[in-house]
Each structure stands twice: as structure tokens, then as C-alpha cells.
Coordinates of C-alpha atoms and ligand atoms in Angstrom, one line a residue:
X1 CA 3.4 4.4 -6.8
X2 CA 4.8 3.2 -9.3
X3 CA 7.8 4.6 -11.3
X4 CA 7.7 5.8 -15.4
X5 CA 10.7 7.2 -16.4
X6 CA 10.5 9.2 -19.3
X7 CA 14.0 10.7 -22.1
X8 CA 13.1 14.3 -22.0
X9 CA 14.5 15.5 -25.6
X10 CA 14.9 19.3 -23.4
X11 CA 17.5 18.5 -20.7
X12 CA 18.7 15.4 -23.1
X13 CA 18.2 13.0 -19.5
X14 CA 15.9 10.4 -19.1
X15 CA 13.7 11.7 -16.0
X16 CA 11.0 10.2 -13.7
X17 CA 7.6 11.1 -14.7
X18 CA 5.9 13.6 -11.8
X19 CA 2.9 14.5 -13.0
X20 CA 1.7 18.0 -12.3
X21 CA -1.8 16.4 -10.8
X22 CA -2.2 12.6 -11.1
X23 CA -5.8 13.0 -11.4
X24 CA -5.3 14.2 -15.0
X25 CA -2.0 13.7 -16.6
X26 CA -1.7 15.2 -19.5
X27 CA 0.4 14.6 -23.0
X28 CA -0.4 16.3 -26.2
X29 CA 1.4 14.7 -29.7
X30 CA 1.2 16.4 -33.2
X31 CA -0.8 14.9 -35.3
X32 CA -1.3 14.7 -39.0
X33 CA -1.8 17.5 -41.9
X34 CA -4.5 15.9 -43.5
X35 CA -4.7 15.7 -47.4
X36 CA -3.4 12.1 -48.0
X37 CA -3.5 8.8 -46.5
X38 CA -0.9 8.4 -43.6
X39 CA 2.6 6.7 -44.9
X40 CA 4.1 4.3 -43.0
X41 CA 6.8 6.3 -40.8
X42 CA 3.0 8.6 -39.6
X43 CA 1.6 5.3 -37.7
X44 CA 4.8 5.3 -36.0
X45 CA 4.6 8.3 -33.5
X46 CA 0.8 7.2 -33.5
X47 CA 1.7 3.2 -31.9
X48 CA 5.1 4.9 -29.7
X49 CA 2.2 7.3 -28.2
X50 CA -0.3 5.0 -27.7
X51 CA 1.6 2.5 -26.0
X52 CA 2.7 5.5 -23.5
X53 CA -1.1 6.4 -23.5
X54 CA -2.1 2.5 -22.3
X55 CA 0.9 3.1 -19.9
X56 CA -0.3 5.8 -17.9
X57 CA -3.9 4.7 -18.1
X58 CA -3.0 1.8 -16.6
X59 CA -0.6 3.6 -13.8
X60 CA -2.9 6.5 -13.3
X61 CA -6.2 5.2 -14.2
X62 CA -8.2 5.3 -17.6
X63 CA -9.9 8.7 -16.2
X64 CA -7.1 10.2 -15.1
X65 CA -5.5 11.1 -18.3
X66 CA -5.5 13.3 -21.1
X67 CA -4.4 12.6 -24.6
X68 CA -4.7 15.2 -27.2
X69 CA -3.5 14.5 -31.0
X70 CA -4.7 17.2 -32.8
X71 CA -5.9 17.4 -36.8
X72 CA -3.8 20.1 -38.9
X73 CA -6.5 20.6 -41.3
X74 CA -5.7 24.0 -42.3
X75 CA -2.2 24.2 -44.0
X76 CA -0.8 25.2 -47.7
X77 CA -0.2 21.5 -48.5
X78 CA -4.1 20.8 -47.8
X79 CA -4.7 24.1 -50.4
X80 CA -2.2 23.1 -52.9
X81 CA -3.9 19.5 -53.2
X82 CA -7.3 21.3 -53.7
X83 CA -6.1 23.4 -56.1
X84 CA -4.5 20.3 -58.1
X85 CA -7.8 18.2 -57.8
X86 CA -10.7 21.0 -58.1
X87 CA -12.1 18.9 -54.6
X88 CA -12.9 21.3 -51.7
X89 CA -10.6 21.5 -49.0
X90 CA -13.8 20.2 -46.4
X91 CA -14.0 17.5 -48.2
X92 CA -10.7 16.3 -48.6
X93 CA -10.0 16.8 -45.0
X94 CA -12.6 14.8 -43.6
X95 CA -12.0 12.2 -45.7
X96 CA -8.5 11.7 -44.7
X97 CA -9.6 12.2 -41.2
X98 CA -11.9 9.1 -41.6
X99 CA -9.2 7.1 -43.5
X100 CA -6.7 8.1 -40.9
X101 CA -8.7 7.1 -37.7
X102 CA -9.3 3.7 -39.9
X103 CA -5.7 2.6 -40.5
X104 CA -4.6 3.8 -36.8
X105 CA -7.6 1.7 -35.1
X106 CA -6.1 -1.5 -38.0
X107 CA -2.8 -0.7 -35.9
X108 CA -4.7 -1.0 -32.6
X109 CA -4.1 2.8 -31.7
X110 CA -6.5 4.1 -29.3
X111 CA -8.6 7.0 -30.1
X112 CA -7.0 10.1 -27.9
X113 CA -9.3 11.7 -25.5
X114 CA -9.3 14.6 -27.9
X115 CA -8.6 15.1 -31.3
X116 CA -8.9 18.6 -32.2
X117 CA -9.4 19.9 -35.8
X118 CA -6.9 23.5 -35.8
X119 CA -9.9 25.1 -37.9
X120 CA -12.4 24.6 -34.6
X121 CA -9.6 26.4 -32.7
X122 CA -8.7 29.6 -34.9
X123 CA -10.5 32.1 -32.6
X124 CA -8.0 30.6 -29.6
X125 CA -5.0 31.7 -32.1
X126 CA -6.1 34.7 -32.8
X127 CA -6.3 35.3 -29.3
X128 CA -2.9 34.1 -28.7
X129 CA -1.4 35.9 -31.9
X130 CA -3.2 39.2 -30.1
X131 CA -1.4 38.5 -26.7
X132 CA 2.1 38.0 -28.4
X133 CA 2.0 41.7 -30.1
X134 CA 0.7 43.0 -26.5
X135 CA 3.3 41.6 -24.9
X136 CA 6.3 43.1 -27.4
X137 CA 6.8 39.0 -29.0
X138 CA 5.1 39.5 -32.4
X139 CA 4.8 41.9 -34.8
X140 CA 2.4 42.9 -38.1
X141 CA 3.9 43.0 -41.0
X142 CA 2.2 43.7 -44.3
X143 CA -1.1 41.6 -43.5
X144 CA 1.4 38.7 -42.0
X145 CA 2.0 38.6 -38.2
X146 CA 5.7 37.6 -36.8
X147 CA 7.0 36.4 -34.0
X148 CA 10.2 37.9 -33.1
X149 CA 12.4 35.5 -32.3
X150 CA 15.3 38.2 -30.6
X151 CA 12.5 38.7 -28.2
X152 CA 12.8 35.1 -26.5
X153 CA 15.8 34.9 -24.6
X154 CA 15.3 30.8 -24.7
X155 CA 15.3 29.9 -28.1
X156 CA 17.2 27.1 -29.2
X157 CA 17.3 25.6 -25.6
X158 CA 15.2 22.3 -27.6
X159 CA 17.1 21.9 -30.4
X160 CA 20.7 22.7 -29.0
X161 CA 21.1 25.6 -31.0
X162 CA 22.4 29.3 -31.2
X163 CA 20.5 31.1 -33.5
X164 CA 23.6 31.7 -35.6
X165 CA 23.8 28.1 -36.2
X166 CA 20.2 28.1 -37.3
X167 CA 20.5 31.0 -39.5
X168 CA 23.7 29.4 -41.3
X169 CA 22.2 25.8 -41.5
X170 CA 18.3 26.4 -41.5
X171 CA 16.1 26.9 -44.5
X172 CA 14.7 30.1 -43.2
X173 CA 12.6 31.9 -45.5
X174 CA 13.8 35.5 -45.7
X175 CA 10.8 37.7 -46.8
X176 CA 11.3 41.9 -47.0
X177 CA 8.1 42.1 -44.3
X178 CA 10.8 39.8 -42.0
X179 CA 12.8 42.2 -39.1
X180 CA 14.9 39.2 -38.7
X181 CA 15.3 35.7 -40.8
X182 CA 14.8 33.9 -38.3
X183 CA 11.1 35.1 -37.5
X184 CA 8.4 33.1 -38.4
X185 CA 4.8 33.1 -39.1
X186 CA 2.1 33.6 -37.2
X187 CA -0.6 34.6 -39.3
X188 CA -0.3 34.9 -43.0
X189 CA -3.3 36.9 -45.7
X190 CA -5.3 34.6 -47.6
X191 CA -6.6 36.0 -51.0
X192 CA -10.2 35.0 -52.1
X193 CA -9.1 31.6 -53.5
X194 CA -7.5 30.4 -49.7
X195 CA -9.2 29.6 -46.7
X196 CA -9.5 32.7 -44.6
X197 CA -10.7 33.7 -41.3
X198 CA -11.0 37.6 -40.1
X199 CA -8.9 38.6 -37.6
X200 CA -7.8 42.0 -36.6
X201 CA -4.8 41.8 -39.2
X202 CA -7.1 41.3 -42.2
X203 CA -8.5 38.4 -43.8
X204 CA -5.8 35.6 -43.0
X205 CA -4.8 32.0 -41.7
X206 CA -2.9 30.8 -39.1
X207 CA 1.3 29.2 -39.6
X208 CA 1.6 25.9 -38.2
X209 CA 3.6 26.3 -35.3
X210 CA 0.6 28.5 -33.5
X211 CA -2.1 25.9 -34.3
X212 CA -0.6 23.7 -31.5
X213 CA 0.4 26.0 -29.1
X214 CA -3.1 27.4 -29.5
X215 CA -5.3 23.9 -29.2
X216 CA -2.8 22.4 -26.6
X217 CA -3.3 25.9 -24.2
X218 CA -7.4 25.2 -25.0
X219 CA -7.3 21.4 -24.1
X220 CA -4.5 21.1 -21.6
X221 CA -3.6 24.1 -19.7
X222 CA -0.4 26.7 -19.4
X223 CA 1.2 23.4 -18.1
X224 CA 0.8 19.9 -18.8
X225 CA 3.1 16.8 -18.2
X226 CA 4.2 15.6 -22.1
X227 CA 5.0 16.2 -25.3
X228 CA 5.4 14.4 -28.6
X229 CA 6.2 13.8 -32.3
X230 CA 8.8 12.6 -34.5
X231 CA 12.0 13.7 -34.3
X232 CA 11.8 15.6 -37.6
X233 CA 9.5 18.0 -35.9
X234 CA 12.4 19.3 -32.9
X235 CA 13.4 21.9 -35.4
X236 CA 11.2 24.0 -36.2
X237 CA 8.2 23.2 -35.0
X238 CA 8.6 22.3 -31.5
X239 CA 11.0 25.2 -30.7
X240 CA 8.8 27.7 -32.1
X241 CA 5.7 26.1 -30.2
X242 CA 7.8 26.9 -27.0
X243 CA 8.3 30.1 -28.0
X244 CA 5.1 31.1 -28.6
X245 CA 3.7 29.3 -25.3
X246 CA 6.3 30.5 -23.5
X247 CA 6.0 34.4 -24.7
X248 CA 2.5 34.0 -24.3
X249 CA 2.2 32.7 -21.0
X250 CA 5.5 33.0 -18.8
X251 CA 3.7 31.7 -15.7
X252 CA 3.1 28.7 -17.2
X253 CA 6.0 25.8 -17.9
X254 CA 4.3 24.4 -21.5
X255 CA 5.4 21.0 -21.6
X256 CA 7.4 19.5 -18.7
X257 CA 8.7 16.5 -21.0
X258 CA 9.4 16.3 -24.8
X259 CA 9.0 13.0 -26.1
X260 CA 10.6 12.5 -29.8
X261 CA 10.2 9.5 -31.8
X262 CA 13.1 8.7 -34.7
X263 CA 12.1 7.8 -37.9
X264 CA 11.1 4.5 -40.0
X265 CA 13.7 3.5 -42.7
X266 CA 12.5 0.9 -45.5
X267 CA 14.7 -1.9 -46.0
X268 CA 17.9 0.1 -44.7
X269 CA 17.0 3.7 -46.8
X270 CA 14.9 6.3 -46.2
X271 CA 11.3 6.0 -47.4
X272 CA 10.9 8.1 -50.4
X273 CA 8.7 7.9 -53.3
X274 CA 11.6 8.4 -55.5
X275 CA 12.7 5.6 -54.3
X276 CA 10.0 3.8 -54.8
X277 CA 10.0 2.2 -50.7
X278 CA 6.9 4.3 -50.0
X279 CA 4.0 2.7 -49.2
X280 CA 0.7 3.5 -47.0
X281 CA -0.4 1.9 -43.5
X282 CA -3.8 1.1 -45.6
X283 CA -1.6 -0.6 -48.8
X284 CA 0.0 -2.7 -46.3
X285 CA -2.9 -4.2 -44.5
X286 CA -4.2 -4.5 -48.0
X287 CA -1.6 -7.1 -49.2
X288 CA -3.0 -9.7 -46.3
X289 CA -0.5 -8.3 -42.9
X290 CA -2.2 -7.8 -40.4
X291 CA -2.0 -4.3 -38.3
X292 CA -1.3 -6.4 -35.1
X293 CA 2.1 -7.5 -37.1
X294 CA 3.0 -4.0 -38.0
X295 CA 2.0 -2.7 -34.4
X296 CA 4.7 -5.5 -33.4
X297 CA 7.5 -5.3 -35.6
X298 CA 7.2 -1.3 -34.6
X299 CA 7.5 -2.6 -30.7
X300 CA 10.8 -4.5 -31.3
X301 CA 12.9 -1.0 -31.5
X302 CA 13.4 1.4 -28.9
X303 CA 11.0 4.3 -29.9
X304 CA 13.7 6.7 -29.7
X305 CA 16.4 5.0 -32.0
X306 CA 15.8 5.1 -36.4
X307 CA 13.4 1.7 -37.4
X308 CA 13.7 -0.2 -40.3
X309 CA 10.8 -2.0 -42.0
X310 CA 11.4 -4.7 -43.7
X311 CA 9.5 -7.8 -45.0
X312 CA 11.4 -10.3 -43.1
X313 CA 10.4 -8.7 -40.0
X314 CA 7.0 -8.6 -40.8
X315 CA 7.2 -12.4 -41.5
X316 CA 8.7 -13.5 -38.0
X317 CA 6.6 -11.3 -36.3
X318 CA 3.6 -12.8 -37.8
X319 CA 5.1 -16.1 -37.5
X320 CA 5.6 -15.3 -33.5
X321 CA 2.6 -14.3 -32.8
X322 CA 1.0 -17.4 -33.9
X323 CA 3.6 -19.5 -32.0
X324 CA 2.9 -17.7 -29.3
X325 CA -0.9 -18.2 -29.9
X326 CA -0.3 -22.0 -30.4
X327 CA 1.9 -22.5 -27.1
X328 CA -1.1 -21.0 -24.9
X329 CA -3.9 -22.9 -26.8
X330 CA -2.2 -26.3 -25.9
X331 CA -2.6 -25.6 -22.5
X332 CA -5.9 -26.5 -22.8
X333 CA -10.2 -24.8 -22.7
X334 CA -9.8 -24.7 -18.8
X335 CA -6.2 -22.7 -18.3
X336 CA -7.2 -20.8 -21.5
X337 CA -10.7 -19.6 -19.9
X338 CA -8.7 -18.4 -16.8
X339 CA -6.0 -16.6 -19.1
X340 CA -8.7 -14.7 -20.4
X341 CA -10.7 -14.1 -17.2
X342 CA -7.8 -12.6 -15.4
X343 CA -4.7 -12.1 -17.0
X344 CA -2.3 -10.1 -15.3
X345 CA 1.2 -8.3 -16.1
X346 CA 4.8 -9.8 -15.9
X347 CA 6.2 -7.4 -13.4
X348 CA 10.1 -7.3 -15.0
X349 CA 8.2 -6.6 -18.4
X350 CA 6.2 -3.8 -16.1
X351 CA 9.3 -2.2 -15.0
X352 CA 11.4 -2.4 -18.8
X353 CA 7.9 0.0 -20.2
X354 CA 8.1 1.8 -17.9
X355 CA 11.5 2.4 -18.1
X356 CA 11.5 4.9 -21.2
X357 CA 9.1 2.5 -22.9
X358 CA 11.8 -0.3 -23.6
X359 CA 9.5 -2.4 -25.9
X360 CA 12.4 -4.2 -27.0
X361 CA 13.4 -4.9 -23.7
X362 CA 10.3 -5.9 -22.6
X363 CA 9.7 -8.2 -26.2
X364 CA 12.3 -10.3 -25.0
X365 CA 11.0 -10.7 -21.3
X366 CA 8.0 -12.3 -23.3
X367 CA 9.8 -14.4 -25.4
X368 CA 10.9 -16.1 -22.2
X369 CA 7.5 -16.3 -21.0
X370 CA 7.0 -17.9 -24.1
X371 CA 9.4 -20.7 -23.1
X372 CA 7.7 -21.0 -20.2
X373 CA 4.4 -21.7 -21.3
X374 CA 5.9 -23.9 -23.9
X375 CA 6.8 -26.2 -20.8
X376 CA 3.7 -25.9 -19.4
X377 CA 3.2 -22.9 -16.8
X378 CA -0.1 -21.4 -16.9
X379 CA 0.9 -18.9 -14.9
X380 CA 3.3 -17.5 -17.6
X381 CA 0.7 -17.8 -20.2
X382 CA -1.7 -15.1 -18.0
X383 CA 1.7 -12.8 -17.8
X384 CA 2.2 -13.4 -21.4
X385 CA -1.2 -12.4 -22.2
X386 CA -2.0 -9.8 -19.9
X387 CA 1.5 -8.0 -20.7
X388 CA 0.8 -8.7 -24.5
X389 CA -2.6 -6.8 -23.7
X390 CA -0.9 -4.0 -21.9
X391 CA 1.2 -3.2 -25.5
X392 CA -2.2 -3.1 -27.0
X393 CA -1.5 -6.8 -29.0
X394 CA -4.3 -9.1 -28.1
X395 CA -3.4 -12.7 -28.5
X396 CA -6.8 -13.6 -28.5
X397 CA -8.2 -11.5 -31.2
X398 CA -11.3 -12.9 -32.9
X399 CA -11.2 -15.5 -30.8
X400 CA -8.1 -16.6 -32.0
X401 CA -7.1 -18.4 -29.3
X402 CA -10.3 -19.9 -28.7
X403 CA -10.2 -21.3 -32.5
X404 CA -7.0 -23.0 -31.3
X405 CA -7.5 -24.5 -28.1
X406 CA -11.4 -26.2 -29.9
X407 CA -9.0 -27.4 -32.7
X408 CA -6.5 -28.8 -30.9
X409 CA -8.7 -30.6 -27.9
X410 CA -12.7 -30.4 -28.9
X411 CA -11.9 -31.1 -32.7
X412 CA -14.6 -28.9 -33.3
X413 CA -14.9 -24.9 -33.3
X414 CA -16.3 -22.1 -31.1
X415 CA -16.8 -18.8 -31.1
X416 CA -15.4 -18.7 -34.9
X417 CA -16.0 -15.9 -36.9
X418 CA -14.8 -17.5 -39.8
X419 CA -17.6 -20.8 -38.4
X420 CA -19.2 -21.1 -41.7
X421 CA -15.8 -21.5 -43.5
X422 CA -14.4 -24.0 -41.1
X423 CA -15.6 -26.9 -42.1
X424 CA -14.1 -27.0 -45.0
X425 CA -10.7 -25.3 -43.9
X426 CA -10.6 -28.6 -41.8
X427 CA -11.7 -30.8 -44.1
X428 CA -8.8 -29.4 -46.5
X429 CA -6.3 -29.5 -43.8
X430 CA -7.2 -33.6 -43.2
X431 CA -6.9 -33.6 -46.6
X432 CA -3.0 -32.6 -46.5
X433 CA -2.5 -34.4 -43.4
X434 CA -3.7 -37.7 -45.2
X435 CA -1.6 -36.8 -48.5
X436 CA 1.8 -35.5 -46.0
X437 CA 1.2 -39.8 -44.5
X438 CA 0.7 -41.5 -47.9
X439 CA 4.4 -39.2 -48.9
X440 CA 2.4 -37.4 -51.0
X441 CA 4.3 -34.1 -50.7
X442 CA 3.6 -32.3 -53.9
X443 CA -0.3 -32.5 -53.0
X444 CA 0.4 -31.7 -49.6
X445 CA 2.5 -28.8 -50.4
X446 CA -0.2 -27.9 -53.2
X447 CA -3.0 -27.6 -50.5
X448 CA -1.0 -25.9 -48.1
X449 CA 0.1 -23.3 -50.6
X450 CA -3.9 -23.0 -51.8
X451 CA -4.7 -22.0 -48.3
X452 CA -2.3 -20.0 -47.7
X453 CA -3.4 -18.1 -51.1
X454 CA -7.0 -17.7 -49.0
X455 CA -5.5 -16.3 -46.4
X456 CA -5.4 -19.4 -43.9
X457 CA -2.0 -20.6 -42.1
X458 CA -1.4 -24.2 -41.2
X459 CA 1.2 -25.0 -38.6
X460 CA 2.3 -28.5 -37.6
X461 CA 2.2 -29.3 -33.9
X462 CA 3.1 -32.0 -31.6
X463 CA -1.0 -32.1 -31.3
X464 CA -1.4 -32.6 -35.0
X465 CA -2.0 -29.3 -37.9
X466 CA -3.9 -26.3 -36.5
X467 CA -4.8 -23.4 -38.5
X468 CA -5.6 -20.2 -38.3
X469 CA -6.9 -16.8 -40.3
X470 CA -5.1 -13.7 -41.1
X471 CA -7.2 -10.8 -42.1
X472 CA -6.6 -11.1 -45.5
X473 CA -8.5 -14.5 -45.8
X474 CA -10.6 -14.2 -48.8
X475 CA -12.9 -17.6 -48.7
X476 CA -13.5 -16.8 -52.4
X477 CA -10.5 -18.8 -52.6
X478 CA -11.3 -21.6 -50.9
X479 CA -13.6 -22.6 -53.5
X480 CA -12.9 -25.8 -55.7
X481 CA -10.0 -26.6 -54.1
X482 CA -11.5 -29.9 -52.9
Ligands
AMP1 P1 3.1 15.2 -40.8 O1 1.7 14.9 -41.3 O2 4.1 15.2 -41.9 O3 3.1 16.4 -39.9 O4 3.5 14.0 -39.9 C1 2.8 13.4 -38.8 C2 3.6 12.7 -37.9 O5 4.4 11.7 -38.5 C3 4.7 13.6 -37.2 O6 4.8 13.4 -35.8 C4 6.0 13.2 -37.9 O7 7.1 13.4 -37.1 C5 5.8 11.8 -38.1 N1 6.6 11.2 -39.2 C6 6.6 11.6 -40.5 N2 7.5 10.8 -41.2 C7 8.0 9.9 -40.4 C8 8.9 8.8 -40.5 N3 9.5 8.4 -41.7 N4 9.1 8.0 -39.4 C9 8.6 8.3 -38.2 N5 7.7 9.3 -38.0 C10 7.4 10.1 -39.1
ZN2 ZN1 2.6 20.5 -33.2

């Protein structure tokens, strides 16, 4: 079998994966509160977890694992943007539900096996919250419920932390129904104008941290195999997950692994809207780059060390893929039918994934894959594929490659989505080839630029121009430019 070792974030050691039952391995990640469309730094945990996802599906089987990112659609944020718009909460919610699921499938992000809305789950908390005061780990407290945090001998063991430090250094909300500062909400009241549930406490809603613990106990188990989110969520969130799980079900281990993701810097500072860096998954696919370039220049660092986004890397990413398109195409329709009918994984690029999920490591075994099929080896083409595939980029998306490899040895298309268009992308590329061999640059340079307005890229190859469509080709644009 083979071997995925994992960083576990709780004994700070990078550890081999043993799942409790290979027949279902299971990894729950926290998902979104949902009120606004995701920023850039959300989609990252989403991609890191997905990739891990396509990892052990492919290891352990596609049936044989469990992903759960749940929905935090209940949560003061949600309220206080309902209460500044007049919308209802439901609605809101959903719609950023939809939108979410939109921009993370742009991104190539699977959908998890589950995605669990906290509201569906809020007779599970309850439940949990109940067990907690049974067992002497929670208290009521004027309508609010607490979990004591004296009462768990363990906390801290996440984050590294005494509880002193936490109570200098932390942001704890001190509150007269507290026993101690460092307790934290379980259940809060709701007054008429909040969502509310009844519960044996009065009309409340749940905190954050037992939303998780709650849905991942429902969906997973006392005990499942992994756990994820960005970094930022270590302290509090995770720690006081583990303390409820923990309290709640001492037989039961909760997550064997913590997974934490770092977080996405803008051109070298953090992404704030003060600063003016901060921009949405959806406003970036908007301006013409395509998800599968985002997906990419997210897979070039190490999941677990800070990110920055920048344009530049958006534009050699894009400008790899293509070459790395282009190279395979030239093989030719017959080693390009067989890529496609069985490509298969580069095993050294197998073994960096799976060792901690070194994208970056594994990037650069397919950049010398790429050399490879730039000298001709089929062979490294399938690998380069197949492995491509694996990191959830596919190099022959809308037929990409099959556009190529008609332009460059039938002169005609296939299996073109953009078929009704081409003609006269071709006939405007023969154009600038023409003007480029009578030295008329300025013309040549004008049509290029034209199409690359309409979304269409022209490369020069060996073989002659080739182009190709990005998804923000707008064939409005094409029009009287001949
Ligand atoms: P939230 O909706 O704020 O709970 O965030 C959803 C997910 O996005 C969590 O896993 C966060 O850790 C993650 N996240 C938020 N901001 C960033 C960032 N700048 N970089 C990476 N991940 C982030
Ligand atoms: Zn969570």
C-alpha cells in the first residue's frame, strides 16, 4: 500500500497516514460562514483539501472516502448583514451557498461527499451541549451555556499554549455570566429579532465552535482520520472543537490528524480591504484568468507555508499551461488519442504528493516531463497528463488539446466548442502570419493585440501560429476586425 504522509499541526511531526478503516477514510475541513462571496485566501483551504481529497480517492478508492466541509450558516456575522440589508437571513445564505459552490467548481474543487448546513444539525448540538453539562464540562449561565475550560485537562495541547498565555495574549471576551475568561460559548439567547431554536436553556443559538464538533460527530464518527482549515482557525476554533469532542466523548480520539493551511498574501501584504488588495475568486475569473490558473499558481507553494498572489504569477502560470498544452499537441492526433485513453501518473511526482502534499515539489517533476515531451517522449506526455489530472488541472479541458493537435496537423478543427468562431480566429491569425512575412509588424502586432482583447492567445511554434481560448473570450470582439 502505498504511503501518504501527512504534518499533523498536534504532535508538530509529519506522520504516515493509517487510516482508522481504509474502507472509509474520513477528513472533515471548516467551511465557510456564509453571507458574502468567498475572497481569495477562502478558495485556498478549498483547492489544499481537494487535492488531499483526489489523493486518497485515488489511494483508497473514490468509495472509500469521506469528505465533509460543512456550511456555517448560522452566525452573528450572517445576522448583522441581514440587519444592514433588510434581506432574510434564508435568503442570503443560500445565495452565497450557490455562489460559493460556483467559484469553487471555476477552481476545479470537487464537491465533498457532504456539505452540511449547521442549521440542519442544531438538534445534534443541543444534544451535545446537554451531554457536556451531564458530564460536569459546561455550565448555564443566564440563558448562555459555557464550556468550562478548567474542566479539560488538555487544553492548549493544539495551539501550544498554557492557558495563562492565552488569557494574557487572547482576545477573550470577559462577560459577568463567565466563571472563568477563558470559557466560551456554547449556546447563546436569541431575542425575537435573531434566529432561535428552543432548547432546554430557552430560546437560543448555537457558538461556532459546537457547530463542528456537532456535524463532524453526526457525519464522521467519535473518530475519524483528518482534520482541516486555515491556520487562522488553530486558535480558537480548533482547540475549543477538541474540547468539546473530547469532553463529550472521551472514548473517542476526534481527529487523529490536524491539517492547517497558511494564508494567501497579495502582492507581498496581507489582503485587506483597507488596503485595497482584496478581491473575490468570482472578480478574478471575471477579468478573463481562468480558475485552472489560480488552481495552479495556488499548487506552486507548499500548502503549509504563507502564499503570495501576484499577477506575474498568474501570467506564467497561464503562460505554462499552454506550453505545456502545445508541447503534447505536436506529438501528433495518434499519441494524443492514447494520452487521453490512458494516461497514467509519474511515480516520483506520486511519491512528492504524497509526501505531505509537496505540490511544489511535484510542479517541478512536471516541468521535466515537460522537457521530455518537448523531445519527443510520449510516454512523458501520458505522465504529464495523467499526473496533471491527479492535481485536478486538466490539460485537455474543452478539448483544448484536441483544438491544438487539428490546428497544428489537420489544419482544420474538432471537437471545438468555440467551432463557429474558428474560422475566422484562423482566418485572422493567417492574416498576422501574412503581415509578420511582408515585415508588417505594426499590423501584426495590431491583430494579435485585437485577439488577445477577445480573449484568444496566439503562440508562435516551430509548426507555424496556434491559438487558443481562455474563458474570458468574448466573440463580440472579434467582430470587424477583418
Ligand atoms: P471563514 O469563512 O472566515 O470562516 O473562512 C473560511 C476558510 O477560509 C477557513 O478555513 C479560513 O481559515 C480560510 N481563510 C480565510 N482567510 C484566508 C487567507 N487569507 N488565506 C488562506 N485561508 C484563509
Ligand atoms: Zn470548524
Amino acid at each position: 500500500m502505498v504511503e501518504i504522509r501527512l504534518r499533523n499541526s498536534m504532535t508538530r511531526k509529519v506522520e504516515r497516514l493509517e487510516p482508522i478503516d481504509p474502507e472509509n477514510v474520513r477528513m472533515y475541513v471548516c467551511g465557510p460562514t456564509v453571507y458574502e462571496r468567498a475572497h481569495l485566501g477562502n478558495a485556498r483551504p478549498a483547492v489544499v483539501f481537494d487535492v488531499l481529497f483526489r489523493l486518497l480517492r485515488h489511494v483508497y478508492g473514490a468509495d472509500h472516502v469521506t469528505y465533509v466541509r460543512n456550511f456555517t450558516d448560522v452566525d452573528d456575522k450572517i445576522n448583522a448583514r441581514a440587519a444592514e440589508t433588510g434581506r432574510p437571513i434564508s435568503e442570503i445564505t443560500s445565495e452565497t451557498i450557490a455562489w460559493y459552490l460556483e467559484d469553487m467548481g471555476a477552481l476545479g474543487v470537487l464537491e465533498p461527499t457532504h456539505m452540511p448546513r449547521a442549521t440542519a444539525y442544531i438538534g445534534a448540538m443541543i444534544a451535545m451541549i446537554g451531554d457536556l453539562i451531564a458530564k460536569g464540562h459546561a455550565y448555564e449561565a443566564e440563558g448562555h451555556v459555557l464550556f468550562s475550560v478548567g474542566s479539560y485537562s488538555n487544553y492548549g495541547r493544539l495551539s501550544g499554549r498554557s492557558v495563562d498565555d492565552m488569557i494574557a495574549g487572547a482576545r477573550v471576551e470577559v462577560a459577568p455570566w463567565k466563571r472563568d475568561p477563558m470559557d466560551f460559548v456554547l449556546w447563546k439567547p436569541s431575542d425575537d429579532s435573531l434566529p432561535g431554536w428552543d432548547s432546554p436553556w430557552g430560546r437560543g443559538r448555537p457558538g461556532w465552535h459546537i457547530e463542528c464538533s456537532a456535524m463532524a460527530h453526526e457525519l464522521l464518527g467519535e473518530s475519524f482520520d483528518i482534520h482541516g482549515g486555515g491556520n487562522d482557525l488553530l486558535f480558537p476554533h480548533h482547540e475549543n472543537e477538541i474540547a468539546q469532542s473530547a469532553c463529550a466523548h472521551p472514548e473517542g480520539g476526534f481527529a487523529k490528524i490536524w491539517m492547517h493551511n497558511e494564508m494567501l498574501q497579495v502582492e507581498g501584504k496581507k489582503m485587506s480591504k483597507s488596503l485595497g488588495n482584496f478581491f473575490t475568486v468570482r472578480e478574478l475569473l471575471e477579468q478573463g484568468i481562468p480558475g485552472e490558473v489560480i488552481r495552479f499558481v495556488f499548487l506552486s507553494t507548499h500548502y503549509s507555508k504563507p502564499m503570495d498572489w501576484t499577477q506575474k504569477k498568474a501570467e506564467e502560470a497561464e503562460r505554462t499551461l499552454l506550453n505545456w498544452r502545445t508541447l503534447i499537441a505536436r506529438l501528433g492526433v495518434d499519441a494524443v488519442a492514447d494520452i487521453l485513453r490512458a494516461p497514467s501518473i509519474n511515480e516520483e511526482f506520486f511519491s512528492a504528493l504524497s509526501d505531505d502534499l509537496n505540490s511544489p515539489g511535484g510542479r517541478a517533476i512536471l516541468s521535466n516531463l515537460a522537457s521530455k515531451v518537448r523531445a519527443g517522449d510520449s510516454h512523458a506526455a501520458k505522465e504529464l497528463y495523467g499526473s496533471m489530472l491527479l492535481l485536478g488541472l486538466d490539460l485537455n479541458r474543452d478539448g483544448i488539446l484536441e483544438i491544438l493537435v487539428a490546428q497544428i496537423h489537420d489544419g482544420k478543427q474538432r471537437l471545438n466548442t468555440q467551432g463557429e468562431h474558428s474560422e475566422k480566429i484562423g482566418t485572422l491569425v493567417a492574416a498576422r502570419g501574412e503581415a509578420k512575412k511582408a515585415k508588417r509588424f505594426d499590423e501584426a502586432d495590431r491583430i494579435r493585440d485585437a485577439l488577445a482583447r477577445a480573449g484568444v492567445e496566439v503562440v508562435d511554434t516551430p509548426d507555424g501560429a496556434i491559438w487558443t481560448i481562455g474563458r474570458g473570450f468574448d466573440p463580440a470582439k472579434l467582430e470587424g476586425l477583418l
